[in-house]
Tab-separated table of C-alpha atoms in Angstrom:
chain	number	residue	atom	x	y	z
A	66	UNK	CA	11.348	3.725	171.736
A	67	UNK	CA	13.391	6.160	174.072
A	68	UNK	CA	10.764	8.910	173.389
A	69	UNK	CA	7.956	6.283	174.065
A	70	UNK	CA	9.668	5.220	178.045
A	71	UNK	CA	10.490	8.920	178.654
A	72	UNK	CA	6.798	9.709	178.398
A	73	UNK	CA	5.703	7.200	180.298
A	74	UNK	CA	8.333	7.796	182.538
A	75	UNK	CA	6.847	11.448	182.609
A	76	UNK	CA	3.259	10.111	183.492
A	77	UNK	CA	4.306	7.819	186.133
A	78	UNK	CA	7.077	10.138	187.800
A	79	UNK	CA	4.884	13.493	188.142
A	80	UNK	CA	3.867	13.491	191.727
A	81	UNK	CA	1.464	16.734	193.682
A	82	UNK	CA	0.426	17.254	197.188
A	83	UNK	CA	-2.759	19.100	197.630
A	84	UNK	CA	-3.218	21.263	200.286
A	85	UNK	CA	-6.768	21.295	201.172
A	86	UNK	CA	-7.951	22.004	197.244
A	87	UNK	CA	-8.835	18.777	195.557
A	88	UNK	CA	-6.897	19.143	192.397
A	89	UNK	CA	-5.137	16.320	190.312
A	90	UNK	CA	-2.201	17.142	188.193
A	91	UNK	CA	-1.099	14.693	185.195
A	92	UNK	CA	1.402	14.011	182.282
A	93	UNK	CA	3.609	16.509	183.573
A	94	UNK	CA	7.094	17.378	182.283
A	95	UNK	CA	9.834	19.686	181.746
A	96	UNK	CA	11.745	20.153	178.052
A	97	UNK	CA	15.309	19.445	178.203
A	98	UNK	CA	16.656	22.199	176.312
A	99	UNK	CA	20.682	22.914	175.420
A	100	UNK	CA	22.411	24.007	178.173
A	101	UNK	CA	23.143	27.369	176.748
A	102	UNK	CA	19.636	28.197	176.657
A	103	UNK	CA	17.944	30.666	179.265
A	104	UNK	CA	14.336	29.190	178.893
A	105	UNK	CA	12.541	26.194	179.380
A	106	UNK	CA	8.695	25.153	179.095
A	107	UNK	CA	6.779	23.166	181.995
A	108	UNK	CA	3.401	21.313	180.601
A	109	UNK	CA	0.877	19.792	182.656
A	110	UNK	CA	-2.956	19.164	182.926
A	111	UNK	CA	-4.862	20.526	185.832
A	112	UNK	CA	-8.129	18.647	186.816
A	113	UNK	CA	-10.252	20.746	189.737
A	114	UNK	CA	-12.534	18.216	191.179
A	115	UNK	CA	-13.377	20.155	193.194
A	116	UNK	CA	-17.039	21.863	193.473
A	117	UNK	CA	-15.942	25.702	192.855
A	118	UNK	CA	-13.351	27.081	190.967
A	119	UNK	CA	-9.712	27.319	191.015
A	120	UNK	CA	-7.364	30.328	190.200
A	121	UNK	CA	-3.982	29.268	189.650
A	122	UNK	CA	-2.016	32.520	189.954
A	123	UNK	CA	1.668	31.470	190.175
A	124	UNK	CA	4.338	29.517	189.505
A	125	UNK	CA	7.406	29.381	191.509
A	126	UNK	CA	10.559	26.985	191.283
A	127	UNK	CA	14.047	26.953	192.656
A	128	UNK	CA	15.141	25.747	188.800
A	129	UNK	CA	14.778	29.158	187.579
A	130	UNK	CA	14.546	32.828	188.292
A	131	UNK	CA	11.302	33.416	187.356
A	132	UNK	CA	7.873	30.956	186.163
A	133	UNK	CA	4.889	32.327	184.281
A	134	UNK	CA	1.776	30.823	182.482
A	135	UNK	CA	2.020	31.912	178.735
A	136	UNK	CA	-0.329	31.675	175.884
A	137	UNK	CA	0.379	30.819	172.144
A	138	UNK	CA	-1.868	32.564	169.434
A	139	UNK	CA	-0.867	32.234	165.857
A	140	UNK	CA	-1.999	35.707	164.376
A	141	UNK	CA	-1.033	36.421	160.972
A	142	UNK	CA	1.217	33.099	160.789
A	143	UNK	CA	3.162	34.738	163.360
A	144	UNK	CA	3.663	33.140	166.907
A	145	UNK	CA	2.687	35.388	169.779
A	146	UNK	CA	3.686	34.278	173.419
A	147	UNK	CA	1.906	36.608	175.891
A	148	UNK	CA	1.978	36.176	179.393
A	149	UNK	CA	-1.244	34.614	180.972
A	150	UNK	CA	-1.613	35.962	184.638
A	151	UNK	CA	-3.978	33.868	185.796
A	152	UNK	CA	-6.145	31.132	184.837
A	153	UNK	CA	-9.341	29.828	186.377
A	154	UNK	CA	-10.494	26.662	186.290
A	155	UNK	CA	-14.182	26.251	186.466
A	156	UNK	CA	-15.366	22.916	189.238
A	157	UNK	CA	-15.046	19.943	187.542
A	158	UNK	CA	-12.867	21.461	184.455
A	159	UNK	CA	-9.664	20.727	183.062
A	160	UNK	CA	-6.781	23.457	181.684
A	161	UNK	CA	-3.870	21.683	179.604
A	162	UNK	CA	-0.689	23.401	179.591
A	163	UNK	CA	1.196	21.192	176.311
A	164	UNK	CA	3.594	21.815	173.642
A	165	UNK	CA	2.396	24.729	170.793
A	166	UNK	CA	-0.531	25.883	173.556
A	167	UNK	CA	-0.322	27.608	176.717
A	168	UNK	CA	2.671	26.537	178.719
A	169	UNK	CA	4.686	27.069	181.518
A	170	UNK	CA	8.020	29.186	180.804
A	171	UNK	CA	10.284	28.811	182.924
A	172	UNK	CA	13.145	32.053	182.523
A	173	UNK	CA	16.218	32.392	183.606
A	174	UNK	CA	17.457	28.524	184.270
A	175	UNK	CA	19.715	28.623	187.086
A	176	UNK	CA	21.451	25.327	185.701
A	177	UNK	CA	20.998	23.143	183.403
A	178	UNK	CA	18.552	20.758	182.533
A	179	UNK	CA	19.419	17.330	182.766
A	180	UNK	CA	16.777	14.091	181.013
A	181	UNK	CA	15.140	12.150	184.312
A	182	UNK	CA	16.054	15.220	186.811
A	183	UNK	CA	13.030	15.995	188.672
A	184	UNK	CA	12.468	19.268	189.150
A	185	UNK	CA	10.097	21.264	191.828
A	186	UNK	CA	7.143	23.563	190.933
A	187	UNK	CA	5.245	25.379	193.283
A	188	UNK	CA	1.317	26.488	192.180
A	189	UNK	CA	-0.014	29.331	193.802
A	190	UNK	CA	-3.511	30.044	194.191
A	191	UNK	CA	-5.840	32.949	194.339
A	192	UNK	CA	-7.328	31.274	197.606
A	193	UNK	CA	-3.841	31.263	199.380
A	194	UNK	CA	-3.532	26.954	198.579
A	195	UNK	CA	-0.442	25.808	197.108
A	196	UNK	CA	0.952	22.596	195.377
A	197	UNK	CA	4.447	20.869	194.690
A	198	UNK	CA	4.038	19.384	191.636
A	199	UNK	CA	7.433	16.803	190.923
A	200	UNK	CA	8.108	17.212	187.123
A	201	UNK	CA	10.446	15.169	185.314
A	202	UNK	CA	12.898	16.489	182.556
A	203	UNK	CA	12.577	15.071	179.276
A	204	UNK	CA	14.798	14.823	176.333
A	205	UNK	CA	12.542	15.546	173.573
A	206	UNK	CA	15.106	14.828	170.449
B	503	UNK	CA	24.009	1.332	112.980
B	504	UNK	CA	20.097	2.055	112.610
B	505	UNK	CA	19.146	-0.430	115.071
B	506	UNK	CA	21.598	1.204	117.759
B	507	UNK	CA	19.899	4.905	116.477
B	508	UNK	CA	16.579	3.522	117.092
B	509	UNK	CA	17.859	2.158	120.548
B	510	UNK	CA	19.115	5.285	121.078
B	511	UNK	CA	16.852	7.477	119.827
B	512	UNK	CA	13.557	5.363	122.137
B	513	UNK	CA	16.276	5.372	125.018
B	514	UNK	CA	16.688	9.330	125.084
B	515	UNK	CA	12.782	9.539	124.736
B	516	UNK	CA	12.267	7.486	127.902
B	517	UNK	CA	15.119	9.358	129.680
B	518	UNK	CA	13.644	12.755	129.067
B	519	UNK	CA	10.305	11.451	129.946
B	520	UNK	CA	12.099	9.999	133.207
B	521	UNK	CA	13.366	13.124	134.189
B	522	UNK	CA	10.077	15.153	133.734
B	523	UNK	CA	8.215	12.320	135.789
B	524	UNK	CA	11.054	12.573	138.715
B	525	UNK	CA	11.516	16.772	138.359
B	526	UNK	CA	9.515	17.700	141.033
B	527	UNK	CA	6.916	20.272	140.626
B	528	UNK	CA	7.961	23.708	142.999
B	529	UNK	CA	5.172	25.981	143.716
B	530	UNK	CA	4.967	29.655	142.552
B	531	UNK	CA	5.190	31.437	146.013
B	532	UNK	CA	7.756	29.397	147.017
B	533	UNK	CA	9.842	30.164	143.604
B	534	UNK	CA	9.806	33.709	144.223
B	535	UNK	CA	10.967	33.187	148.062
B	536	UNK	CA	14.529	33.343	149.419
B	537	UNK	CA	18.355	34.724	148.040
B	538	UNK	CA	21.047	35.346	148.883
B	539	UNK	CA	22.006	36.489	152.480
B	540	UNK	CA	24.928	37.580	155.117
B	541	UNK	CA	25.171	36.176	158.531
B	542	UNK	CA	27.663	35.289	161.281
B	543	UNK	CA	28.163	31.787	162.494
B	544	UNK	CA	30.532	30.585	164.915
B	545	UNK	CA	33.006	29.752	162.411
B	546	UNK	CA	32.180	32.737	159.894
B	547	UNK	CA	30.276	34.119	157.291
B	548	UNK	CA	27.631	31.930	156.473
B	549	UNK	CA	25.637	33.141	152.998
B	550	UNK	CA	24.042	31.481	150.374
B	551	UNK	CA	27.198	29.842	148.248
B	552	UNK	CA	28.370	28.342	152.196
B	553	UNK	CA	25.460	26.053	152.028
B	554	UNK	CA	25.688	25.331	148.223
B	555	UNK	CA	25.661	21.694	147.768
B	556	UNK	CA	23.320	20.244	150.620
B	557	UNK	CA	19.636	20.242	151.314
B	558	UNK	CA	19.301	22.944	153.999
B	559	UNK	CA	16.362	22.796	156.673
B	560	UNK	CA	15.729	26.266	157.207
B	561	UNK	CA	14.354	28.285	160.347
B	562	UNK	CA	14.005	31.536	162.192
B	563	UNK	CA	13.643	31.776	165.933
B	564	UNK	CA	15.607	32.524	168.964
B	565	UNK	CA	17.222	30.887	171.882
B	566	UNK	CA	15.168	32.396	174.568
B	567	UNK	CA	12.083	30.868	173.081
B	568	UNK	CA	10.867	27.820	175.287
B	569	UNK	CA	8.687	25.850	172.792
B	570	UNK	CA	8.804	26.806	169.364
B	571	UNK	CA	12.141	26.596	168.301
B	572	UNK	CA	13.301	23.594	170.572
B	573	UNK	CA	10.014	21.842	168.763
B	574	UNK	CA	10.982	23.099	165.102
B	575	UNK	CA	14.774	22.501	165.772
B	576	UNK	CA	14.227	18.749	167.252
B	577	UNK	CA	11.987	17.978	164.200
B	578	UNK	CA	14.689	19.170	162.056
B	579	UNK	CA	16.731	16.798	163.881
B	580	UNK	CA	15.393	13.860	163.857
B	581	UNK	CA	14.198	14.734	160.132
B	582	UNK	CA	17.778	14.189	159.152
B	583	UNK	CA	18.200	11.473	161.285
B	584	UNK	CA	15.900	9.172	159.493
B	585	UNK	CA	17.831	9.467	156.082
B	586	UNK	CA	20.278	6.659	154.854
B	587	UNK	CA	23.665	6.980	155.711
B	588	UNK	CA	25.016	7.643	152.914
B	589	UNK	CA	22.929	10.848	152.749
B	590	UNK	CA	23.433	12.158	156.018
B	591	UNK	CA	26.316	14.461	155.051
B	592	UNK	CA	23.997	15.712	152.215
B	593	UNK	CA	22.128	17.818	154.391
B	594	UNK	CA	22.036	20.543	157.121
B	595	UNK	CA	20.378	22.927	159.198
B	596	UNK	CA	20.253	26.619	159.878
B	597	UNK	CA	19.319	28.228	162.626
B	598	UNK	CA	18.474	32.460	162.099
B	599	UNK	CA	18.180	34.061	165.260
B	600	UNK	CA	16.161	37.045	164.999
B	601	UNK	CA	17.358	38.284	168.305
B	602	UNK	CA	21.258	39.025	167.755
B	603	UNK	CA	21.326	41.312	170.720
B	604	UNK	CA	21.127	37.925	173.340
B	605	UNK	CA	21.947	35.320	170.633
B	606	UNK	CA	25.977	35.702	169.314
B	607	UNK	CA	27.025	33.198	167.006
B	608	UNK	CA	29.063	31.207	169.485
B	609	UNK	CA	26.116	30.883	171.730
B	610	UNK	CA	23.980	29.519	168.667
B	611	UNK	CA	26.465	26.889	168.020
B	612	UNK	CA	26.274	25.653	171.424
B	613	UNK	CA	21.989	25.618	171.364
B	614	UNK	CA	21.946	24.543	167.769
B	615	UNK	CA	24.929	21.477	168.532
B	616	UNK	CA	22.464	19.851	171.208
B	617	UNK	CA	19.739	19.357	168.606
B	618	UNK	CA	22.456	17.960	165.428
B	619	UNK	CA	25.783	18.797	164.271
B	620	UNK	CA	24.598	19.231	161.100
B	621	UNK	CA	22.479	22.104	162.248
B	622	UNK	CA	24.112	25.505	161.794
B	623	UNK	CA	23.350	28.713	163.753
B	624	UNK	CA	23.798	32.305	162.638
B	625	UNK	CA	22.572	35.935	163.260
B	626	UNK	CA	23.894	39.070	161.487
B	627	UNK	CA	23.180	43.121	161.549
B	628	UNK	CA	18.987	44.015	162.167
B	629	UNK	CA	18.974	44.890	158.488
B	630	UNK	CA	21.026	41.825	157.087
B	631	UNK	CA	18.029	39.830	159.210
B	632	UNK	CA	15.575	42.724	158.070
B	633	UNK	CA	16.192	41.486	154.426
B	634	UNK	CA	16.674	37.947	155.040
B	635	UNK	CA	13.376	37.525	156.626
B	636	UNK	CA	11.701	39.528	153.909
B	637	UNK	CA	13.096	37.305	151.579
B	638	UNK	CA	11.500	34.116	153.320
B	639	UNK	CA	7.564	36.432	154.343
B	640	UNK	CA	9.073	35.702	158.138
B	641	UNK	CA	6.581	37.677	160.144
B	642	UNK	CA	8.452	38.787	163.212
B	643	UNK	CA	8.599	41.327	165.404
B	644	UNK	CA	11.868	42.359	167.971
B	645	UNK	CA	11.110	44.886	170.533
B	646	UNK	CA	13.037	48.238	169.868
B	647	UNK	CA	14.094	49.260	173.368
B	648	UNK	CA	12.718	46.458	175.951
B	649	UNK	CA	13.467	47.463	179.250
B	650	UNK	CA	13.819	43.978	180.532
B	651	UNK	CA	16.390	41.042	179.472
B	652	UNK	CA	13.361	38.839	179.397
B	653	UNK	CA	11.139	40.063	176.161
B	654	UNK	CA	9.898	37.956	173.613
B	655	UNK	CA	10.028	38.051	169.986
B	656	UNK	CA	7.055	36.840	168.106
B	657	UNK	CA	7.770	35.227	165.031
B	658	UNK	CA	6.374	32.813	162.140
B	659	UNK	CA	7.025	29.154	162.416
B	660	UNK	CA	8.178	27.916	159.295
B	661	UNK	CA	10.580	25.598	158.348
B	662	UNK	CA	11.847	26.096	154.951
B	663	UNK	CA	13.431	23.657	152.496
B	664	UNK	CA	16.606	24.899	150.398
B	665	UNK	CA	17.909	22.549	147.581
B	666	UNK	CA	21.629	22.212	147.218
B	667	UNK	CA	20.702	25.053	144.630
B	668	UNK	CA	19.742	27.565	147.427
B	669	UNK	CA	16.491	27.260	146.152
B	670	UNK	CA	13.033	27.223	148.286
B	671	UNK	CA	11.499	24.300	147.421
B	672	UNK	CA	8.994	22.877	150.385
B	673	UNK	CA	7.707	24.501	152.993
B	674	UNK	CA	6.761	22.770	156.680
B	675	UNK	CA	5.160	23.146	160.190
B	676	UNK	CA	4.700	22.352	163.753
B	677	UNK	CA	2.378	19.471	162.553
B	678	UNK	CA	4.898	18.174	160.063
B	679	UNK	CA	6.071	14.765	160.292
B	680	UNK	CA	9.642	13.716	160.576
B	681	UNK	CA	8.895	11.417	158.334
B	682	UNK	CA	7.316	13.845	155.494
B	683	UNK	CA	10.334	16.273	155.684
B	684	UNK	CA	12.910	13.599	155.337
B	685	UNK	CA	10.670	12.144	152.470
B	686	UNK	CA	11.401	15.964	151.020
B	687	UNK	CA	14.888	15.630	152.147
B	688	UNK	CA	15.449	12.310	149.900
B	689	UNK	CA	14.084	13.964	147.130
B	690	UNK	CA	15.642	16.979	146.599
B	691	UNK	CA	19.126	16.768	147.752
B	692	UNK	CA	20.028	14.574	144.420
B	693	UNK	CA	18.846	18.075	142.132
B	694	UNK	CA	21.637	19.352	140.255
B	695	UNK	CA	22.679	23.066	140.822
């Protein structure tokens, strides 16, 4: 039941401003991780409805030292986490950053995580635009 | 007399057919997976005849990793947490860090605590983890010399089930259920040693 609010609380809470790019972002979150840890994922979709494409280039946020887009390949039965530097969203298209898939890392935490915080992203893109996405932390246990 | 032989005898018959029907069947490759093993936890030495006695959920990772291992470890979790009370203290967790150059065994204790008590973390020498993983086919790989505090280490997602034995006996996922491991949980932490 507590898993069930904090997800909706996580579709209803994640707020962007666009900055002349029409771009929606949705069901976005941040895992609560122990507070020992270093690392945390971000997850969100990106929908460009606009009528060109999108590079999203970087990720900045006050909650860490450094963001980056990674990907997930299983090769071998072996995870591999490389970083993504860019991705490019064609008009119209969607790119899903979600648990097990390409995700957000956020490295470095520079304190910890606490469920319902909401926590500041910037997105950079290639065309100069940025966005504040508002991501809530959830407690994924 | 013969009547309570003939009880006897038609009650052993069902018994031993009961305990085929309720022995559960254990793969091959699994069989032939896992041993004995030397690790540091918080509190120790933590090897095979520590965990003697309980159903052990059983995974390799590392604390800097930001989706696997809070995924695997919160399944593990909440695996455990759906078993009966009275078998809650029949089972546990460990948590092999791969990465022992960032990960001591104090710090594990702390990640591993916010997931379940019951969840224990370790890490040991690269050869203790060398062997270890070779007994369990982890696929992993540590960088040698990175020249940043931020590198990854790309390993195999497994979660492995020990019997109070120390035997491998099930083998799960990412797309596991909670509800399928703890079904596994119920049924082997009753085997014998």
């Amino acid at each position: 039941m507590q898993r069930i609010t904090t997800t909706l609380a996580a579709l209803l809470l994640t707020t962007a401003t666009a900055l002349a790019a029409d771009i929606d972002i949705n069901s976005g979150w941040i895992r609560m991780v122990p507070p020992v840890a270093e690392n945390s994922a971000a997850y969100l979709t990106l929908h460009n409805r606009s009528h060109h494409p999108v590079t999203l280039r970087a990720i900045t946020s006050d909650c860490c030292r450094k963001a980056a887009m990674h990907t997930m390949t299983m090769v071998n039965h072996r995870m591999k986490m490389r970083l993504l530097p860019q991705i490019t969203i064609a008009a119209g298209g969607k790119k899903r950053f979600a648990p097990g898939g390409d995700h957000i890392m956020l490295m470095g935490l520079t304190q910890p995580l606490a469920a319902g915080a909401r926590i500041s992203l910037t997105l950079h893109f290639a065309d100069g635009h940025t966005m504040q996405a508002l991501l809530p932390v959830v407690d994924k246990r | 007399m013969l009547l309570s032989l003939l009880v006897a005898a038609a009650l052993m018959m069902v018994g031993d057919r009961f305990g085929r029907l309720v022995q559960p069947q254990i793969p091959d490759y699994l069989s032939r997976m896992g041993g004995d093993f030397s690790l540091q936890g918080a509190s120790g030495p933590i090897t095979r005849a520590t965990l003697r006695g309980k159903a052990i959920l059983l995974y390799f990772g590392y604390s800097h990793c930001p989706d696997a291992c809070p995924r695997a470890l919160a399944l593990m979790a909440r695996s455990m947490q759906q078993l009966p009370l009275r078998m809650q203290s029949r089972v546990a967790g460990l948590f092999v860090s791969l990465d022992p150059r960032r990960d001591t065994p104090m710090l594990l204790a702390g990640y591993c605590r916010f997931f379940d008590a019951r969840i224990i973390g370790a890490t040991g020498s690269t050869q203790a983890l060398a062997r270890m993983a070779a007994a369990w086919r982890v696929s992993y790989r540590v960088p040698d010399h990175p020249t940043r505090s931020d590198y990854v280490v790309d390993h195999s997602t497994f979660i492995y089930l020990l019997d109070p034995a120390g035997r491998t006996v099930a083998l799960f996922n990412d797309q596991s259920s909670a509800e399928e491991i703890a079904t596994n949980l119920r049924r082997f932490s009753f085997l014998q040693p």
